[in-house]
Amino acid sequence: MIEIVLVDEEPRRRSECPDIVLSELALMVPLVEHAVSSPLPHNPQRKRLSPDERPSAVFFRHARGWRSTMKFALLLFDPEDYWDSVSEEEMGAAVAEHAAFAAYLRERGIPFSGEALKPAAEARSLRPSGDGPVAEDEPFVALRQDLAGFYLIECAGLDEAEEIARRCPIGAGIEIRPVWEA
């Protein structure tokens, strides 16, 4: 199933919709709407999708036409214990770099969310055991880098996700990972 996201307005002519969307629209009664940046007002005719009915692709319309999107996690890594030795000025500069990256995403209309994570030394992991999960006050995997934060973005594909990630403050590195969507 394909979900239609109407960002600016509903298409008025069949010629405005890609063929793949038209074939799926015939199956959708009523049209399932979804807002990218704000919730829609209550509409009793809008159908709630069960997990089995959720879309495998999302199409949305904006000034440049129809696009198919996927979600990607940008996993941000920093050297282990890096933030222990950072001055307030360096911290402020890092925050400003991430604010500029967030502004870039907003300007391009890229749906995103993100958070900074505390150091791995403050993590708690659950590991399986015969008596159920056992908690340990340590990271799940010991690395030389800390997973310092993440962004969750929506874009056309891995190449566009890489292009977007190249503008993100890089630290020790960024892993771009597709998100499973049910």
mmCIF file of C-alpha atoms in Angstrom:
data_model
loop_
_atom_site.group_PDB
_atom_site.id
_atom_site.type_symbol
_atom_site.label_atom_id
_atom_site.label_comp_id
_atom_site.label_asym_id
_atom_site.label_seq_id
_atom_site.Cartn_x
_atom_site.Cartn_y
_atom_site.Cartn_z
ATOM 1 C CA MET A 1 0.000 0.000 0.000
ATOM 2 C CA ILE A 2 1.154 3.547 -0.655
ATOM 3 C CA GLU A 3 0.299 6.425 1.631
ATOM 4 C CA ILE A 4 -0.436 9.846 0.172
ATOM 5 C CA VAL A 5 0.886 12.805 2.124
ATOM 6 C CA LEU A 6 -0.630 16.093 1.033
ATOM 7 C CA VAL A 7 1.768 18.872 1.927
ATOM 8 C CA ASP A 8 0.364 21.715 -0.134
ATOM 9 C CA GLU A 9 -2.863 20.698 -1.884
ATOM 10 C CA GLU A 10 -4.709 17.706 -3.264
ATOM 11 C CA PRO A 11 -3.959 16.966 -6.936
ATOM 12 C CA ARG A 12 -6.727 18.173 -9.247
ATOM 13 C CA ARG A 13 -5.937 16.191 -12.414
ATOM 14 C CA ARG A 14 -4.998 12.550 -12.902
ATOM 15 C CA SER A 15 -1.971 13.721 -14.894
ATOM 16 C CA GLU A 16 -0.476 15.206 -11.720
ATOM 17 C CA CYS A 17 -0.101 11.768 -10.080
ATOM 18 C CA PRO A 18 2.536 9.170 -10.949
ATOM 19 C CA ASP A 19 0.999 5.978 -12.418
ATOM 20 C CA ILE A 20 2.024 3.922 -9.380
ATOM 21 C CA VAL A 21 0.094 6.315 -7.137
ATOM 22 C CA LEU A 22 -2.991 6.186 -9.377
ATOM 23 C CA SER A 23 -3.103 2.395 -9.260
ATOM 24 C CA GLU A 24 -2.881 2.439 -5.475
ATOM 25 C CA LEU A 25 -5.379 5.299 -5.118
ATOM 26 C CA ALA A 26 -8.028 3.119 -6.740
ATOM 27 C CA LEU A 27 -7.681 0.750 -3.769
ATOM 28 C CA MET A 28 -7.904 3.440 -1.103
ATOM 29 C CA VAL A 29 -11.414 4.406 0.008
ATOM 30 C CA PRO A 30 -11.352 6.924 1.564
ATOM 31 C CA LEU A 31 -7.987 8.524 0.812
ATOM 32 C CA VAL A 32 -5.634 8.196 3.769
ATOM 33 C CA GLU A 33 -4.131 11.563 4.587
ATOM 34 C CA HIS A 34 -1.101 12.165 6.726
ATOM 35 C CA ALA A 35 0.584 15.396 7.780
ATOM 36 C CA VAL A 36 4.361 15.684 7.761
ATOM 37 C CA SER A 37 4.839 18.475 10.268
ATOM 38 C CA SER A 38 1.541 18.836 12.143
ATOM 39 C CA PRO A 39 -1.378 16.578 13.019
ATOM 40 C CA LEU A 40 -4.496 16.712 10.868
ATOM 41 C CA PRO A 41 -7.794 17.826 12.378
ATOM 42 C CA HIS A 42 -10.135 14.994 13.308
ATOM 43 C CA ASN A 43 -11.759 13.496 10.217
ATOM 44 C CA PRO A 44 -14.208 10.622 10.848
ATOM 45 C CA GLN A 45 -13.845 9.486 7.202
ATOM 46 C CA ARG A 46 -10.087 9.012 7.492
ATOM 47 C CA LYS A 47 -9.176 5.352 7.863
ATOM 48 C CA ARG A 48 -6.725 4.228 10.556
ATOM 49 C CA LEU A 49 -4.249 1.715 9.171
ATOM 50 C CA SER A 50 -3.451 -1.507 10.963
ATOM 51 C CA PRO A 51 0.258 -2.510 11.043
ATOM 52 C CA ASP A 52 -0.383 -4.882 8.110
ATOM 53 C CA GLU A 53 -1.868 -2.049 6.044
ATOM 54 C CA ARG A 54 0.891 0.490 6.665
ATOM 55 C CA PRO A 55 2.675 1.744 3.565
ATOM 56 C CA SER A 56 5.967 0.444 2.260
ATOM 57 C CA ALA A 57 6.599 3.789 0.580
ATOM 58 C CA VAL A 58 5.384 7.296 1.195
ATOM 59 C CA PHE A 59 4.619 9.786 -1.558
ATOM 60 C CA PHE A 60 4.226 13.448 -0.777
ATOM 61 C CA ARG A 61 3.516 16.447 -2.929
ATOM 62 C CA HIS A 62 5.174 19.802 -2.613
ATOM 63 C CA ALA A 63 6.174 22.593 -4.962
ATOM 64 C CA ARG A 64 8.513 20.277 -6.931
ATOM 65 C CA GLY A 65 5.898 17.544 -7.467
ATOM 66 C CA TRP A 66 5.524 13.980 -6.125
ATOM 67 C CA ARG A 67 8.326 12.187 -4.276
ATOM 68 C CA SER A 68 8.768 8.785 -2.699
ATOM 69 C CA THR A 69 10.598 8.794 0.627
ATOM 70 C CA MET A 70 12.326 6.424 3.023
ATOM 71 C CA LYS A 71 13.520 6.963 6.580
ATOM 72 C CA PHE A 72 17.192 6.858 7.527
ATOM 73 C CA ALA A 73 18.968 7.112 10.875
ATOM 74 C CA LEU A 74 22.140 9.180 10.861
ATOM 75 C CA LEU A 75 24.094 7.703 13.778
ATOM 76 C CA LEU A 76 26.668 10.209 15.045
ATOM 77 C CA PHE A 77 29.841 8.936 16.683
ATOM 78 C CA ASP A 78 32.476 10.834 18.668
ATOM 79 C CA PRO A 79 35.806 9.605 20.033
ATOM 80 C CA GLU A 80 35.448 7.874 23.395
ATOM 81 C CA ASP A 81 35.540 10.392 26.293
ATOM 82 C CA TYR A 82 35.750 13.290 23.790
ATOM 83 C CA TRP A 83 33.264 15.499 25.614
ATOM 84 C CA ASP A 84 35.151 15.139 28.933
ATOM 85 C CA SER A 85 37.902 17.445 27.646
ATOM 86 C CA VAL A 86 35.840 19.944 25.620
ATOM 87 C CA SER A 87 35.795 23.598 26.699
ATOM 88 C CA GLU A 88 32.572 25.594 26.959
ATOM 89 C CA GLU A 89 33.517 27.473 23.783
ATOM 90 C CA GLU A 90 34.001 24.216 21.858
ATOM 91 C CA MET A 91 30.709 22.899 23.237
ATOM 92 C CA GLY A 92 28.952 26.089 22.121
ATOM 93 C CA ALA A 93 30.492 25.783 18.651
ATOM 94 C CA ALA A 94 29.310 22.157 18.369
ATOM 95 C CA VAL A 95 25.779 23.143 19.412
ATOM 96 C CA ALA A 96 25.826 25.960 16.819
ATOM 97 C CA GLU A 97 26.949 23.512 14.084
ATOM 98 C CA HIS A 98 24.039 21.198 14.880
ATOM 99 C CA ALA A 99 21.618 24.148 14.992
ATOM 100 C CA ALA A 100 22.850 25.166 11.517
ATOM 101 C CA PHE A 101 22.367 21.592 10.263
ATOM 102 C CA ALA A 102 18.812 21.527 11.671
ATOM 103 C CA ALA A 103 18.126 24.877 9.950
ATOM 104 C CA TYR A 104 19.408 23.399 6.661
ATOM 105 C CA LEU A 105 17.013 20.439 7.029
ATOM 106 C CA ARG A 106 14.081 22.765 7.769
ATOM 107 C CA GLU A 107 14.932 25.047 4.812
ATOM 108 C CA ARG A 108 14.964 22.061 2.435
ATOM 109 C CA GLY A 109 11.685 20.750 3.870
ATOM 110 C CA ILE A 110 13.283 17.482 5.006
ATOM 111 C CA PRO A 111 11.241 15.839 7.787
ATOM 112 C CA PHE A 112 13.598 15.054 10.686
ATOM 113 C CA SER A 113 14.037 14.558 14.392
ATOM 114 C CA GLY A 114 17.157 14.026 16.458
ATOM 115 C CA GLU A 115 18.694 13.933 19.893
ATOM 116 C CA ALA A 116 22.093 14.033 21.558
ATOM 117 C CA LEU A 117 22.924 11.032 23.746
ATOM 118 C CA LYS A 118 24.814 10.981 27.034
ATOM 119 C CA PRO A 119 28.146 9.102 27.113
ATOM 120 C CA ALA A 120 28.196 5.299 26.930
ATOM 121 C CA ALA A 121 29.616 5.242 30.477
ATOM 122 C CA GLU A 122 26.137 6.278 31.678
ATOM 123 C CA ALA A 123 24.360 3.513 29.745
ATOM 124 C CA ARG A 124 22.538 0.508 31.154
ATOM 125 C CA SER A 125 22.177 -2.631 29.055
ATOM 126 C CA LEU A 126 19.814 -5.568 29.318
ATOM 127 C CA ARG A 127 21.215 -8.975 28.409
ATOM 128 C CA PRO A 128 19.295 -12.234 28.152
ATOM 129 C CA SER A 129 19.648 -14.920 30.801
ATOM 130 C CA GLY A 130 17.742 -18.036 31.822
ATOM 131 C CA ASP A 131 15.921 -16.033 34.524
ATOM 132 C CA GLY A 132 14.954 -13.144 32.233
ATOM 133 C CA PRO A 133 16.818 -9.987 31.261
ATOM 134 C CA VAL A 134 19.764 -8.982 33.457
ATOM 135 C CA ALA A 135 20.681 -5.286 33.774
ATOM 136 C CA GLU A 136 24.321 -4.177 33.557
ATOM 137 C CA ASP A 137 25.615 -0.633 34.082
ATOM 138 C CA GLU A 138 27.735 -0.517 30.947
ATOM 139 C CA PRO A 139 27.222 -0.084 27.219
ATOM 140 C CA PHE A 140 25.968 -3.064 25.235
ATOM 141 C CA VAL A 141 29.016 -2.993 22.960
ATOM 142 C CA ALA A 142 32.420 -1.620 23.959
ATOM 143 C CA LEU A 143 33.692 0.683 21.191
ATOM 144 C CA ARG A 144 36.465 3.210 20.822
ATOM 145 C CA GLN A 145 33.771 5.672 19.763
ATOM 146 C CA ASP A 146 30.616 6.695 21.592
ATOM 147 C CA LEU A 147 27.251 6.842 19.867
ATOM 148 C CA ALA A 148 26.810 10.549 20.592
ATOM 149 C CA GLY A 149 23.450 11.188 18.949
ATOM 150 C CA PHE A 150 21.259 10.613 15.958
ATOM 151 C CA TYR A 151 19.050 12.251 13.392
ATOM 152 C CA LEU A 152 16.077 10.485 11.830
ATOM 153 C CA ILE A 153 15.464 11.893 8.341
ATOM 154 C CA GLU A 154 13.124 11.195 5.415
ATOM 155 C CA CYS A 155 14.494 11.398 1.894
ATOM 156 C CA ALA A 156 14.371 9.709 -1.521
ATOM 157 C CA GLY A 157 17.078 7.098 -0.915
ATOM 158 C CA LEU A 158 20.534 6.237 0.381
ATOM 159 C CA ASP A 159 22.326 8.576 -2.039
ATOM 160 C CA GLU A 160 20.276 11.559 -0.881
ATOM 161 C CA ALA A 161 20.738 10.489 2.764
ATOM 162 C CA GLU A 162 24.511 10.504 2.191
ATOM 163 C CA GLU A 163 24.317 13.945 0.567
ATOM 164 C CA ILE A 164 22.396 15.222 3.599
ATOM 165 C CA ALA A 165 24.766 13.518 6.083
ATOM 166 C CA ARG A 166 27.774 15.213 4.439
ATOM 167 C CA ARG A 167 26.395 18.528 5.752
ATOM 168 C CA CYS A 168 26.076 17.201 9.318
ATOM 169 C CA PRO A 169 28.846 17.860 11.881
ATOM 170 C CA ILE A 170 30.840 14.637 11.578
ATOM 171 C CA GLY A 171 32.706 13.993 14.860
ATOM 172 C CA ALA A 172 34.425 10.586 14.579
ATOM 173 C CA GLY A 173 32.003 9.494 11.864
ATOM 174 C CA ILE A 174 28.408 9.065 10.777
ATOM 175 C CA GLU A 175 26.694 5.782 9.996
ATOM 176 C CA ILE A 176 23.713 6.068 7.644
ATOM 177 C CA ARG A 177 21.272 3.260 8.285
ATOM 178 C CA PRO A 178 17.888 2.639 6.585
ATOM 179 C CA VAL A 179 14.960 2.289 8.990
ATOM 180 C CA TRP A 180 12.651 -0.743 8.762
ATOM 181 C CA GLU A 181 9.129 0.496 8.173
ATOM 182 C CA ALA A 182 6.232 -1.848 8.853
#
